[in-house]
XYZ file of C-alpha atoms in Angstrom:
762
model
C -0.019 -0.043 0.004
C 1.191 3.410 -1.166
C -0.040 6.690 0.632
C 0.900 10.351 -0.471
C 0.166 13.664 1.018
C -3.287 13.969 -0.770
C -4.550 10.713 0.887
C -2.872 11.497 4.442
C -6.091 12.624 5.704
C -8.549 10.054 4.640
C -10.137 7.826 7.408
C -8.553 4.749 5.262
C -4.765 6.285 5.465
C -5.527 6.719 9.167
C -6.808 3.319 9.672
C -3.949 1.903 8.102
C -1.449 4.118 10.220
C -3.148 3.149 13.195
C -4.311 5.370 16.338
C -2.094 8.278 16.844
C -0.076 7.664 13.915
C -0.858 10.881 12.162
C 0.280 12.892 15.091
C 3.475 11.350 15.458
C 4.295 11.074 11.759
C 2.979 13.923 10.230
C 1.427 14.376 6.971
C 4.127 12.684 4.977
C 4.200 10.018 2.088
C 4.362 6.445 3.501
C 4.837 2.862 1.710
C 3.903 -0.226 3.451
C 5.058 -3.560 1.770
C 4.462 -7.074 3.208
C 7.522 -9.230 2.694
C 5.689 -12.553 2.128
C 7.153 -16.140 2.589
C 5.522 -19.028 0.890
C 2.478 -16.984 0.522
C 2.093 -15.919 3.902
C 2.860 -12.356 5.197
C 5.730 -12.285 7.792
C 5.512 -8.773 8.555
C 5.357 -5.456 7.028
C 8.262 -3.075 5.689
C 7.053 0.330 6.199
C 9.027 3.521 4.304
C 8.485 6.932 5.124
C 9.663 9.896 3.417
C 11.017 13.272 5.065
C 9.496 15.440 2.659
C 6.073 16.033 0.935
C 7.217 14.136 -2.518
C 5.291 11.222 -3.113
C 7.203 8.025 -4.223
C 7.802 7.584 -8.056
C 7.313 4.514 -9.818
C 11.256 3.642 -9.400
C 11.181 4.064 -5.895
C 8.277 1.924 -5.431
C 9.892 -0.785 -7.474
C 12.960 -0.549 -5.462
C 10.910 -0.906 -2.084
C 9.422 -3.873 -3.258
C 12.579 -5.585 -4.777
C 14.076 -4.837 -1.559
C 10.907 -6.262 0.453
C 11.201 -9.465 -1.541
C 14.846 -9.832 -1.155
C 14.210 -9.770 2.769
C 11.371 -12.286 2.201
C 13.861 -14.465 0.561
C 16.452 -14.005 3.378
C 13.471 -14.926 5.764
C 12.409 -18.054 3.906
C 15.965 -19.540 3.779
C 16.523 -18.872 7.331
C 19.311 -16.367 6.930
C 17.420 -14.136 9.655
C 17.181 -16.028 12.858
C 15.692 -15.403 16.242
C 19.150 -14.783 17.891
C 19.562 -11.943 15.213
C 16.233 -10.454 15.872
C 16.985 -10.538 19.487
C 20.440 -8.539 18.814
C 19.724 -6.269 16.017
C 16.695 -5.030 14.073
C 15.745 -8.144 11.869
C 16.139 -5.895 8.511
C 19.708 -5.831 9.346
C 20.201 -9.459 9.339
C 20.906 -9.544 5.905
C 23.286 -7.075 3.673
C 21.162 -5.612 0.763
C 22.485 -2.793 -1.255
C 20.353 -0.828 -3.869
C 21.191 0.802 -7.134
C 19.451 2.673 -10.203
C 21.334 2.458 -13.561
C 20.899 4.872 -16.618
C 21.637 2.660 -19.338
C 21.952 5.350 -21.760
C 25.056 6.971 -19.943
C 26.349 4.116 -17.918
C 25.767 6.267 -14.692
C 24.622 4.188 -11.513
C 23.449 5.756 -8.308
C 24.291 3.213 -5.544
C 24.232 3.215 -1.714
C 26.939 2.428 0.434
C 26.045 -1.086 1.160
C 26.235 -2.148 -2.206
C 29.827 -0.609 -2.609
C 30.697 -2.914 0.265
C 29.334 -5.912 -1.022
C 31.396 -5.091 -4.288
C 34.522 -4.508 -2.151
C 34.676 -1.032 -3.407
C 35.840 2.091 -1.485
C 33.481 4.797 -1.658
C 36.183 7.662 -2.430
C 37.381 5.588 -5.360
C 34.116 5.016 -6.968
C 33.606 7.196 -10.197
C 29.643 6.484 -10.610
C 29.901 4.436 -13.682
C 28.807 0.855 -14.052
C 32.266 -0.237 -15.245
C 33.531 0.078 -11.781
C 31.291 -2.775 -10.771
C 32.026 -4.718 -13.616
C 35.752 -4.742 -13.001
C 34.999 -6.678 -9.655
C 32.930 -9.251 -11.184
C 34.535 -12.663 -11.952
C 35.129 -13.111 -15.628
C 32.935 -16.502 -15.696
C 30.030 -14.479 -14.433
C 30.431 -11.342 -16.686
C 27.887 -12.336 -19.115
C 25.170 -12.487 -16.285
C 25.812 -8.971 -15.276
C 26.114 -7.563 -18.846
C 22.674 -9.109 -19.603
C 21.487 -6.206 -17.120
C 22.561 -3.565 -19.501
C 20.177 -5.365 -22.630
C 16.860 -6.371 -22.999
C 13.574 -4.609 -22.268
C 11.709 -6.779 -20.187
C 9.954 -5.067 -17.274
C 9.465 -8.111 -15.358
C 11.442 -8.732 -12.373
C 14.861 -10.781 -12.908
C 16.847 -12.761 -10.167
C 20.275 -13.294 -11.393
C 23.325 -14.728 -9.280
C 27.143 -13.765 -9.920
C 30.405 -13.831 -8.319
C 32.821 -10.731 -7.227
C 36.080 -10.679 -5.297
C 38.846 -8.178 -4.466
C 42.389 -8.528 -5.127
C 43.023 -11.628 -3.067
C 39.575 -12.402 -1.726
C 37.813 -15.668 -2.330
C 34.539 -15.245 -4.590
C 31.743 -13.806 -2.970
C 28.192 -14.744 -4.224
C 25.687 -12.072 -4.822
C 22.070 -12.223 -5.791
C 20.581 -9.586 -7.860
C 16.899 -8.544 -8.084
C 16.245 -6.000 -10.901
C 13.652 -4.609 -12.976
C 13.659 -2.609 -16.082
C 11.709 0.555 -16.170
C 10.768 1.892 -19.795
C 10.000 5.298 -20.971
C 6.888 6.356 -22.828
C 8.032 5.151 -26.075
C 8.618 1.937 -24.958
C 12.531 1.909 -25.135
C 15.010 1.116 -22.258
C 15.567 3.819 -19.633
C 16.558 2.881 -16.279
C 17.246 -0.438 -14.407
C 16.263 -0.455 -10.694
C 17.481 -3.177 -8.626
C 18.998 -4.467 -5.160
C 22.011 -6.823 -4.524
C 22.389 -9.094 -1.685
C 24.820 -11.871 -0.137
C 23.595 -14.904 -1.851
C 23.838 -17.696 0.833
C 21.494 -20.342 -1.061
C 24.704 -21.633 -2.669
C 26.157 -22.884 0.312
C 28.554 -25.516 0.708
C 27.522 -28.969 2.648
C 28.639 -29.754 6.126
C 31.401 -31.931 4.954
C 32.253 -29.755 2.126
C 32.710 -26.820 4.841
C 34.850 -28.789 6.792
C 37.010 -29.780 4.020
C 37.171 -26.150 2.875
C 38.400 -25.167 6.428
C 40.904 -27.767 6.626
C 42.217 -26.526 3.157
C 42.209 -23.094 3.913
C 44.401 -24.068 7.054
C 46.691 -25.807 5.286
C 47.118 -22.833 2.995
C 47.352 -20.633 5.569
C 50.149 -22.372 7.111
C 52.062 -22.897 3.799
C 54.989 -20.883 3.950
C 56.619 -21.906 0.423
C 55.330 -22.051 -2.995
C 55.649 -25.791 -2.777
C 53.837 -25.829 0.379
C 50.909 -23.877 -1.060
C 50.876 -26.325 -4.149
C 50.929 -29.484 -2.161
C 47.860 -28.395 0.290
C 46.065 -27.242 -2.970
C 46.626 -30.526 -4.662
C 45.764 -32.942 -1.540
C 42.772 -30.785 -1.407
C 41.463 -31.270 -4.714
C 42.480 -34.787 -5.009
C 40.213 -35.924 -2.165
C 37.287 -33.730 -3.414
C 37.305 -34.234 -7.216
C 38.468 -37.797 -7.242
C 40.577 -36.946 -10.730
C 43.047 -39.258 -11.842
C 46.048 -36.513 -12.106
C 46.169 -33.192 -10.362
C 49.061 -30.951 -10.806
C 49.979 -27.613 -9.402
C 52.019 -25.197 -11.484
C 53.732 -21.948 -11.422
C 53.350 -19.662 -14.336
C 57.062 -18.167 -15.085
C 57.266 -16.171 -18.197
C 55.559 -18.231 -20.750
C 55.975 -21.631 -18.953
C 54.061 -23.762 -16.584
C 56.350 -25.296 -14.279
C 54.787 -28.268 -12.364
C 55.737 -28.074 -8.574
C 53.503 -30.503 -7.084
C 51.867 -33.525 -9.018
C 49.791 -36.039 -7.941
C 50.227 -39.108 -8.503
C 54.216 -38.214 -8.045
C 55.016 -40.171 -11.432
C 55.791 -37.725 -14.216
C 55.965 -40.704 -16.735
C 52.060 -40.626 -16.530
C 51.933 -37.404 -18.255
C 52.175 -37.003 -21.892
C 55.420 -36.043 -23.310
C 54.951 -32.648 -24.231
C 55.330 -31.929 -20.533
C 58.667 -33.686 -20.180
C 61.214 -31.560 -22.479
C 64.149 -33.510 -23.553
C 62.708 -36.633 -21.880
C 63.410 -35.284 -18.529
C 61.361 -37.060 -16.208
C 62.472 -35.241 -12.738
C 60.077 -32.396 -13.399
C 57.416 -31.500 -15.765
C 57.159 -28.233 -17.864
C 55.386 -26.961 -20.801
C 55.293 -23.640 -23.061
C 51.983 -22.260 -23.022
C 52.657 -21.096 -26.794
C 52.538 -24.801 -27.616
C 48.935 -25.392 -25.987
C 46.834 -22.727 -27.484
C 43.782 -24.021 -25.668
C 45.416 -23.538 -22.198
C 46.964 -20.411 -23.353
C 43.546 -18.798 -23.977
C 42.031 -20.405 -20.532
C 45.131 -18.867 -18.662
C 44.509 -15.461 -20.434
C 40.979 -15.047 -19.754
C 41.915 -16.008 -15.979
C 38.567 -18.041 -15.327
C 38.020 -21.796 -14.848
C 37.706 -23.746 -17.965
C 36.230 -27.143 -18.040
C 36.446 -29.610 -21.258
C 34.232 -32.812 -21.284
C 35.482 -36.172 -22.717
C 36.033 -36.167 -26.444
C 36.727 -32.423 -26.686
C 39.250 -32.668 -29.499
C 41.958 -30.898 -27.339
C 45.581 -30.952 -28.517
C 47.671 -33.842 -27.313
C 49.358 -32.096 -24.625
C 46.050 -31.750 -22.835
C 44.229 -34.781 -24.138
C 46.637 -37.067 -22.409
C 46.160 -35.035 -19.198
C 42.428 -35.676 -18.956
C 40.942 -38.181 -21.647
C 37.673 -38.059 -19.670
C 37.617 -34.484 -18.750
C 39.816 -31.862 -17.706
C 39.347 -28.780 -15.277
C 42.056 -25.781 -15.521
C 41.765 -23.309 -12.689
C 44.098 -20.120 -13.203
C 45.313 -18.594 -9.935
C 45.203 -15.120 -10.520
C 46.767 -12.333 -7.990
C 44.845 -9.013 -8.780
C 45.323 -8.930 -12.756
C 48.181 -11.042 -13.154
C 47.786 -15.074 -13.665
C 50.726 -16.564 -11.172
C 49.828 -20.273 -11.775
C 47.312 -22.826 -12.493
C 45.870 -26.283 -11.075
C 45.096 -28.954 -13.691
C 42.897 -31.892 -12.758
C 42.138 -34.724 -15.442
C 40.053 -37.778 -15.279
C 40.660 -41.142 -17.336
C 37.023 -42.106 -17.748
C 34.241 -39.672 -18.922
C 33.487 -37.196 -15.716
C 31.330 -34.182 -15.690
C 31.966 -31.429 -13.041
C 28.827 -30.538 -10.919
C 27.720 -27.347 -9.863
C 28.837 -28.140 -6.379
C 32.521 -29.087 -7.663
C 32.340 -25.793 -9.662
C 31.618 -23.699 -6.456
C 34.314 -25.583 -4.570
C 36.792 -24.620 -7.302
C 35.942 -21.102 -7.459
C 36.279 -20.408 -3.525
C 39.503 -22.610 -3.533
C 41.037 -20.596 -6.460
C 40.766 -17.403 -4.601
C 42.234 -18.731 -1.109
C 45.133 -20.498 -3.217
C 45.889 -17.662 -5.398
C 46.072 -15.631 -2.302
C 48.302 -18.062 -0.599
C 50.654 -18.417 -3.610
C 51.063 -14.857 -3.973
C 51.938 -14.534 -0.547
C 54.449 -17.354 -0.563
C 55.927 -15.868 -3.713
C 56.513 -12.578 -2.069
C 57.834 -14.239 0.939
C 60.222 -16.371 -1.227
C 61.484 -13.300 -3.192
C 62.317 -11.447 -0.086
C 64.005 -14.607 1.193
C 65.956 -15.062 -1.944
C 67.075 -11.595 -1.829
C 68.426 -11.773 1.952
C 70.233 -15.047 1.224
C 71.783 -13.449 -1.684
C 72.802 -10.972 0.398
C 74.124 -13.097 2.963
C 75.868 -15.708 0.946
C 77.501 -12.645 -1.263
C 79.078 -11.443 2.183
C 80.722 -15.052 2.594
C 83.964 -15.982 1.027
C 83.563 -17.095 -2.766
C 86.286 -19.598 -1.871
C 88.815 -20.141 0.591
C 92.508 -19.096 -0.128
C 95.366 -21.598 -0.851
C 97.498 -22.115 2.210
C 101.071 -23.491 2.606
C 101.453 -26.087 5.268
C 97.588 -26.291 5.644
C 94.118 -27.011 4.288
C 90.944 -25.318 4.797
C 87.406 -25.999 4.275
C 83.906 -24.460 5.104
C 80.340 -25.364 4.853
C 77.281 -22.916 5.472
C 73.490 -24.283 5.497
C 70.467 -22.138 5.994
C 67.605 -22.745 8.350
C 65.505 -25.713 7.861
C 62.804 -23.963 10.001
C 61.261 -20.767 9.251
C 61.636 -18.244 6.491
C 63.962 -15.704 7.870
C 68.006 -16.159 7.464
C 70.275 -15.819 10.258
C 73.677 -13.951 10.762
C 76.290 -17.137 10.563
C 79.544 -16.440 8.867
C 83.145 -17.522 8.583
C 86.486 -16.344 6.881
C 89.903 -17.338 6.325
C 92.288 -14.444 6.173
C 95.693 -14.896 4.828
C 97.633 -11.542 4.695
C 101.566 -11.499 4.251
C 102.066 -15.021 5.820
C 99.624 -14.186 8.716
C 96.960 -16.652 8.706
C 93.410 -16.369 10.952
C 90.247 -18.451 11.181
C 87.041 -16.747 12.143
C 83.664 -17.986 12.753
C 80.697 -15.862 14.000
C 77.002 -15.570 14.440
C 74.948 -12.729 14.999
C 71.928 -12.888 16.937
C 68.429 -13.151 15.308
C 66.934 -14.496 12.049
C 66.247 -11.251 9.848
C 67.721 -9.057 7.118
C 68.935 -6.940 9.827
C 71.025 -9.643 11.156
C 72.472 -10.654 7.800
C 73.382 -6.969 7.310
C 74.979 -6.735 10.745
C 76.894 -9.875 10.003
C 78.347 -8.511 6.604
C 79.537 -5.294 8.708
C 81.088 -7.087 11.363
C 82.858 -9.699 9.395
C 84.049 -6.917 7.041
C 85.492 -5.142 9.999
C 87.148 -8.225 11.493
C 88.591 -8.928 8.060
C 90.070 -5.355 8.013
C 91.354 -5.288 11.326
C 93.113 -8.787 11.080
C 94.757 -7.764 7.772
C 96.358 -4.820 9.336
C 98.142 -7.143 11.383
C 96.654 -6.738 14.993
C 96.614 -9.514 17.506
C 93.505 -11.526 17.984
C 92.345 -9.738 21.164
C 92.918 -6.579 19.640
C 90.959 -7.424 16.261
C 87.660 -8.610 18.686
C 88.003 -5.608 21.019
C 88.005 -3.065 17.931
C 84.928 -5.084 16.497
C 83.255 -4.745 19.781
C 83.576 -1.170 19.714
C 82.310 -0.844 16.056
C 79.153 -2.932 16.958
C 78.320 -0.838 20.051
C 78.720 2.220 17.535
C 76.107 0.958 15.345
C 73.495 1.560 18.021
C 71.953 -1.890 17.257
C 70.067 -3.928 19.681
C 71.814 -7.187 18.138
C 74.982 -8.746 19.541
C 77.412 -11.055 17.764
C 79.365 -14.149 19.018
C 82.804 -15.025 17.514
C 85.828 -17.290 17.519
C 88.849 -16.054 16.217
C 92.153 -18.307 15.740
C 95.513 -16.710 14.815
C 97.720 -19.842 13.561
C 101.554 -19.564 13.087
C 102.176 -22.020 10.120
C 105.726 -22.125 10.473
C 106.076 -22.611 14.321
C 102.854 -24.719 14.675
C 100.876 -22.823 17.468
C 97.360 -21.290 17.287
C 96.133 -18.104 19.384
C 92.616 -18.349 20.511
C 90.151 -15.730 21.473
C 86.402 -15.869 21.677
C 83.411 -13.888 22.486
C 80.505 -15.772 23.799
C 80.918 -18.249 21.044
C 81.152 -22.214 21.360
C 84.681 -23.298 22.041
C 86.650 -24.648 19.212
C 87.465 -28.381 18.822
C 91.116 -29.714 18.349
C 91.529 -33.436 16.794
C 95.149 -34.533 17.392
C 97.117 -36.533 14.739
C 96.437 -39.659 17.092
C 92.648 -39.120 16.882
C 91.704 -37.946 20.408
C 89.549 -35.197 20.279
C 88.664 -32.254 22.583
C 87.452 -28.894 23.192
C 89.945 -26.313 23.410
C 90.120 -24.753 26.821
C 89.705 -21.120 25.851
C 88.690 -18.601 28.416
C 85.995 -16.530 26.663
C 84.857 -12.878 26.611
C 81.274 -11.463 26.297
C 79.581 -11.361 22.992
C 80.389 -8.568 20.710
C 78.228 -5.270 21.233
C 77.460 -6.046 25.062
C 80.227 -4.171 27.211
C 82.192 -1.434 25.779
C 85.111 -2.101 28.055
C 85.178 -6.261 27.501
C 88.267 -8.065 27.686
C 88.996 -10.854 25.375
C 91.979 -13.141 26.620
C 94.197 -15.045 24.461
C 94.992 -18.684 24.944
C 97.906 -20.437 22.913
C 97.977 -23.948 21.952
C 100.364 -26.105 20.346
C 99.317 -27.486 17.121
C 101.025 -30.779 15.552
C 101.178 -31.516 11.980
C 98.059 -33.839 11.089
C 95.788 -32.037 13.525
C 92.368 -30.623 12.596
C 90.919 -27.604 14.170
C 86.870 -27.266 14.015
C 84.994 -23.902 14.392
C 81.359 -24.284 14.555
C 78.434 -22.156 15.301
C 75.663 -23.073 17.535
C 72.994 -24.148 15.007
C 75.320 -27.219 14.459
C 75.485 -28.258 17.945
C 72.276 -27.048 19.307
C 68.538 -27.743 18.791
C 65.069 -27.645 20.167
C 65.783 -31.423 21.437
C 69.396 -31.246 21.933
C 71.149 -29.187 24.417
C 74.614 -27.593 23.407
C 76.819 -29.701 25.709
C 75.176 -32.974 24.048
C 75.867 -31.621 20.723
C 79.167 -30.758 21.496
C 80.181 -34.479 22.441
C 78.434 -35.483 19.437
C 80.542 -33.378 17.375
C 83.790 -34.227 19.166
C 82.917 -37.939 18.565
C 82.178 -37.331 14.852
C 85.533 -35.618 14.467
C 87.501 -38.142 16.219
C 86.210 -40.919 14.065
C 86.848 -39.019 10.508
C 89.623 -39.541 8.278
C 91.435 -36.089 8.128
C 93.165 -37.001 5.036
C 90.033 -35.575 2.909
C 89.222 -32.569 4.755
C 86.239 -31.839 2.526
C 84.601 -35.478 3.402
C 85.233 -34.702 7.066
C 83.128 -31.454 6.726
C 80.281 -33.228 4.673
C 80.220 -35.847 7.295
C 79.995 -33.237 10.333
C 77.189 -31.131 8.823
C 74.942 -33.878 7.385
C 74.778 -35.551 10.596
C 73.834 -32.630 12.581
C 70.508 -32.122 13.982
C 69.330 -28.559 13.280
C 66.648 -26.273 12.556
C 68.947 -23.074 12.804
C 71.176 -22.056 10.112
C 74.650 -23.392 10.675
C 78.452 -22.731 9.754
C 81.368 -25.156 10.145
C 85.128 -24.008 9.547
C 87.681 -26.850 9.207
C 91.802 -26.572 9.133
C 94.240 -29.515 8.892
C 97.419 -28.199 9.881
C 100.346 -30.291 7.932
C 103.349 -27.912 8.612
C 105.853 -26.625 6.159
C 108.182 -28.832 4.228
C 110.186 -26.001 3.320
C 110.141 -23.228 5.856
C 110.768 -19.450 4.835
C 113.790 -17.626 5.385
C 113.640 -14.034 6.435
C 115.565 -11.098 7.300
C 114.441 -7.519 8.236
C 116.569 -4.107 8.206
C 115.522 -0.884 10.009
C 115.851 1.852 7.197
C 117.256 5.141 8.962
C 116.265 8.259 7.233
C 119.656 9.495 6.070
C 121.005 10.797 2.678
C 122.474 7.242 2.317
C 119.725 5.052 3.465
C 119.051 3.506 0.132
C 122.777 2.650 -0.357
C 122.662 0.729 2.910
C 119.578 -0.849 1.918
C 121.031 -2.172 -1.236
C 124.148 -3.353 0.949
C 121.937 -5.263 3.359
C 119.865 -6.649 0.416
C 123.082 -7.960 -1.551
C 124.772 -9.361 1.472
C 121.568 -11.200 2.394
C 121.101 -12.479 -1.201
C 124.488 -13.904 -1.323
C 124.019 -15.729 1.943
C 120.936 -17.511 0.430
C 122.768 -18.278 -2.614
C 120.909 -16.232 -5.036
C 123.120 -14.143 -7.761
C 121.010 -14.199 -11.066
C 118.229 -12.460 -9.736
C 120.155 -10.030 -7.111
C 120.299 -7.036 -9.542
C 116.657 -7.114 -9.856
C 116.044 -7.476 -6.313
C 118.246 -4.690 -5.488
C 116.454 -2.551 -8.037
C 113.299 -3.259 -6.408
C 114.761 -2.602 -3.095
C 116.007 0.920 -4.189
C 112.541 1.932 -5.694
C 110.185 0.980 -2.662
C 112.773 2.359 -0.080
C 113.451 5.655 -2.230
C 109.503 6.272 -2.665
C 109.019 5.448 1.400
C 111.774 7.978 2.258
C 110.614 10.743 -0.134
C 106.682 10.440 0.318
C 106.466 9.183 3.897
C 107.514 9.876 7.338
C 108.129 7.905 10.512
C 109.685 4.716 10.864
C 110.687 2.394 7.983
C 111.296 -1.229 7.732
C 112.751 -3.520 4.824
C 111.904 -7.055 4.997
C 113.221 -9.734 2.777
C 111.871 -13.177 2.396
C 112.603 -16.142 0.540
C 110.175 -19.171 0.139
C 110.412 -21.694 -2.382
C 111.031 -20.285 -5.814
C 110.223 -16.556 -4.768
C 111.979 -13.569 -3.130
C 109.603 -11.292 -1.416
C 110.515 -7.468 -0.796
C 108.322 -5.420 1.665
C 108.733 -1.982 2.870
C 106.554 -0.752 5.641
C 106.108 2.763 6.371
C 103.662 4.916 8.410
C 101.518 6.335 5.640
C 98.225 4.723 5.141
C 97.885 5.881 1.383
C 98.576 3.190 -1.158
C 101.170 4.114 -3.858
C 99.552 5.245 -7.287
C 100.794 4.058 -10.778
C 100.540 7.158 -13.293
C 98.513 6.614 -15.864
C 100.514 8.390 -18.339
C 104.310 9.396 -18.114
C 106.039 11.719 -20.554
C 109.368 12.385 -21.147
C 109.887 15.596 -18.914
C 107.983 13.988 -15.673
C 110.030 12.247 -12.856
C 107.388 11.026 -10.554
C 105.871 7.630 -10.646
C 108.679 5.861 -12.815
C 109.810 3.762 -9.800
C 106.196 2.088 -9.231
C 106.337 1.298 -13.175
C 109.795 -0.157 -12.792
C 108.663 -2.370 -9.786
C 105.732 -3.605 -11.848
C 107.865 -4.459 -14.770
C 110.402 -6.446 -12.620
C 107.956 -8.032 -10.317
C 106.226 -11.416 -10.719
C 103.487 -9.718 -8.456
C 103.495 -6.638 -6.324
C 100.793 -4.715 -4.322
C 100.041 -2.693 -1.098
C 98.262 -4.010 2.316
C 97.335 -1.919 5.093
C 99.057 -2.486 8.484
C 98.603 -0.778 11.801
C 99.087 2.914 11.481
C 100.137 2.731 7.859
C 101.056 0.260 4.954
C 103.295 -2.303 3.339
C 104.292 -2.108 -0.348
C 105.670 -5.538 -1.109
C 106.861 -6.943 -4.585
C 107.648 -10.721 -5.528
C 110.538 -11.615 -7.779
C 110.750 -15.225 -9.304
C 113.957 -17.210 -9.145
C 115.787 -19.082 -11.962
C 114.805 -22.920 -11.899
C 118.439 -23.899 -10.827
C 118.660 -21.466 -7.986
C 115.381 -22.884 -6.455
C 117.489 -24.571 -3.493
C 117.519 -24.606 0.454
C 119.800 -21.870 1.219
C 119.762 -21.927 4.796
C 123.472 -22.090 5.528
C 125.329 -18.848 6.618
C 122.098 -17.033 6.706
C 122.560 -16.073 10.605
C 126.155 -15.434 10.330
C 125.506 -12.837 7.298
C 122.772 -11.178 9.305
C 124.908 -10.722 12.373
C 127.974 -9.559 10.358
C 125.968 -6.757 8.689
C 123.194 -6.042 11.176
C 125.089 -3.459 13.339
C 126.353 -0.722 11.160
C 126.517 2.308 13.366
C 124.412 5.446 12.534
C 123.043 3.595 9.496
C 120.413 1.132 10.575
C 120.208 -2.233 12.142
C 118.218 -5.682 11.906
C 115.060 -5.965 13.501
C 114.449 -9.665 12.906
C 116.509 -11.849 10.863
C 118.100 -15.613 10.595
C 116.217 -18.645 9.638
C 113.254 -19.740 11.462
């Protein structure tokens, strides 16, 4: 019943309103529409206008459609007694209204309709295309049909919409076309509500919940695929189900059920490979078209598909694209050998599953991409290869965490600088990109301090101050070992790190009792005491991180004892196999690092001589004389002039361009003579790019480069060391130890010129 202001004073109107209604409502238009269910009126929907204007035809149709939608909700039990007690019963179902102008495409909507479509009010431009864009492609013809046709009958349509990563939402549309006086279409008036009449059954809902939980827990792409394939296999009963990622123009199968690639067509096994399945979508035009549309495609038996698809499902094939936003990121294929018809319930299951799987896949891809970037950062900060060490062999292993997605801060390093050998292993607290970044900074600092020649305790003390200066909440543990390969001893220092292990040549293995200091980055005035241990040829040093010896079900003491037993039983002849055995047998979930050094000892020990260069006009002359006497004592004659020329140029550069103490070091090891001049200027020498006839600077460095097999500059504490290596002729490569001490002592005390810093054989 509809009343306007002209009818408001009649007795019929008053009777309809009830006693006292006119006084309370005033003289206003009013509509009363009974929402009936099954022919019985369950109540009355009353609509009152604020102003005096009467309800026009479109508004009346809209209210009637709204009442019908409420009636349908009541009929299907969507509004229950509990809702009636808690809320006004008409709010138990969400209904939105619209009025569409077919000629212009403009559409007037209320906020509830935008909510149902998942559109923010401030982003909606008022055109119907904004609603169409949120409609599933499979159901787009349903929505587009509202734009055509001239029927004035009420139409009841169902379709699905979703947001970027939401699962499809079923909506129910009731509309009526209002024609103008000429009979042509003018406006479409309608209401849209959540349609729950297509609800899954109890068992299906439970299965969907299980699948949703599995997808939510999956942290990797393969985990998502495994959950999806298991869920679809149990629900559809297909003979083949596969999950594949779309990479460029290829579908790469990640999970397969049954896991027998040979059961798939040859097209999916390029180059006869059977360890994985892969197919180019360009070679499967039917599949490419399905992926391009982004909607589920189903082909019954005998559909005439290309062999690459017909072999997957001769009795029926379903392809479910997985779309993240506007991009297809993967697909799921299900095939049957015998004829199979997909039911409406299965279509609904697939539609709901597709949205959840696509969201999980997009999330896992983003996580794995972030994880890969962090892992690349972490591994790039580790040594690409360990240096070759005379008298020893080193190897290292690193394995990322097996549980969780974050990376840790474990690192290792082997530093060989000017005959100085250092082993370092450490671990930054936590598992994150920040931990990996701090690891890179601390490990680089330790390498730099070590290369400068600082003793182990000073290296860690400086690294500790550096980490404190970073103002981070993270701390780091570290174990540092300085090995004297010539003498066979090792100096240990550690900062909150697990102790190192030592396997002696007889196989006995034990922890090295190293007095440890606190972790780096905890105390500003921390001390790191040194411990010296003799190392015999054939011994093996093992440095580990806690991820290798500690886990949730294994205490560190137990893990260390286990590692001691494994190391003691290993054959040290192949240090790489020893490392593989130790790290493969470890029970771990955290990331882990292992650094091993087998000490073999030197067969030919280096011969060294050092000279303190005084800053006198004759400094270069005396340096040449010292060099000539030393080379004679070593039995070097053919290359003596070359070595003296290099000494002259390096000492001259140091005297002219630097200040402070100077030292000349000569070393013979094997087939080379090494010349090194140490000064107090940190800046490295620069070789000129162009030297013309009139220039006088830069020629010395060019001569050194021309005469040397290798040359360079390394930083040392407070300065630098410029070095050169000169290769000896083959017949001079012998052991020239005799007479070296006598020659150094005879030349070592020239008054007013200089003196030996360290000389003789070692």
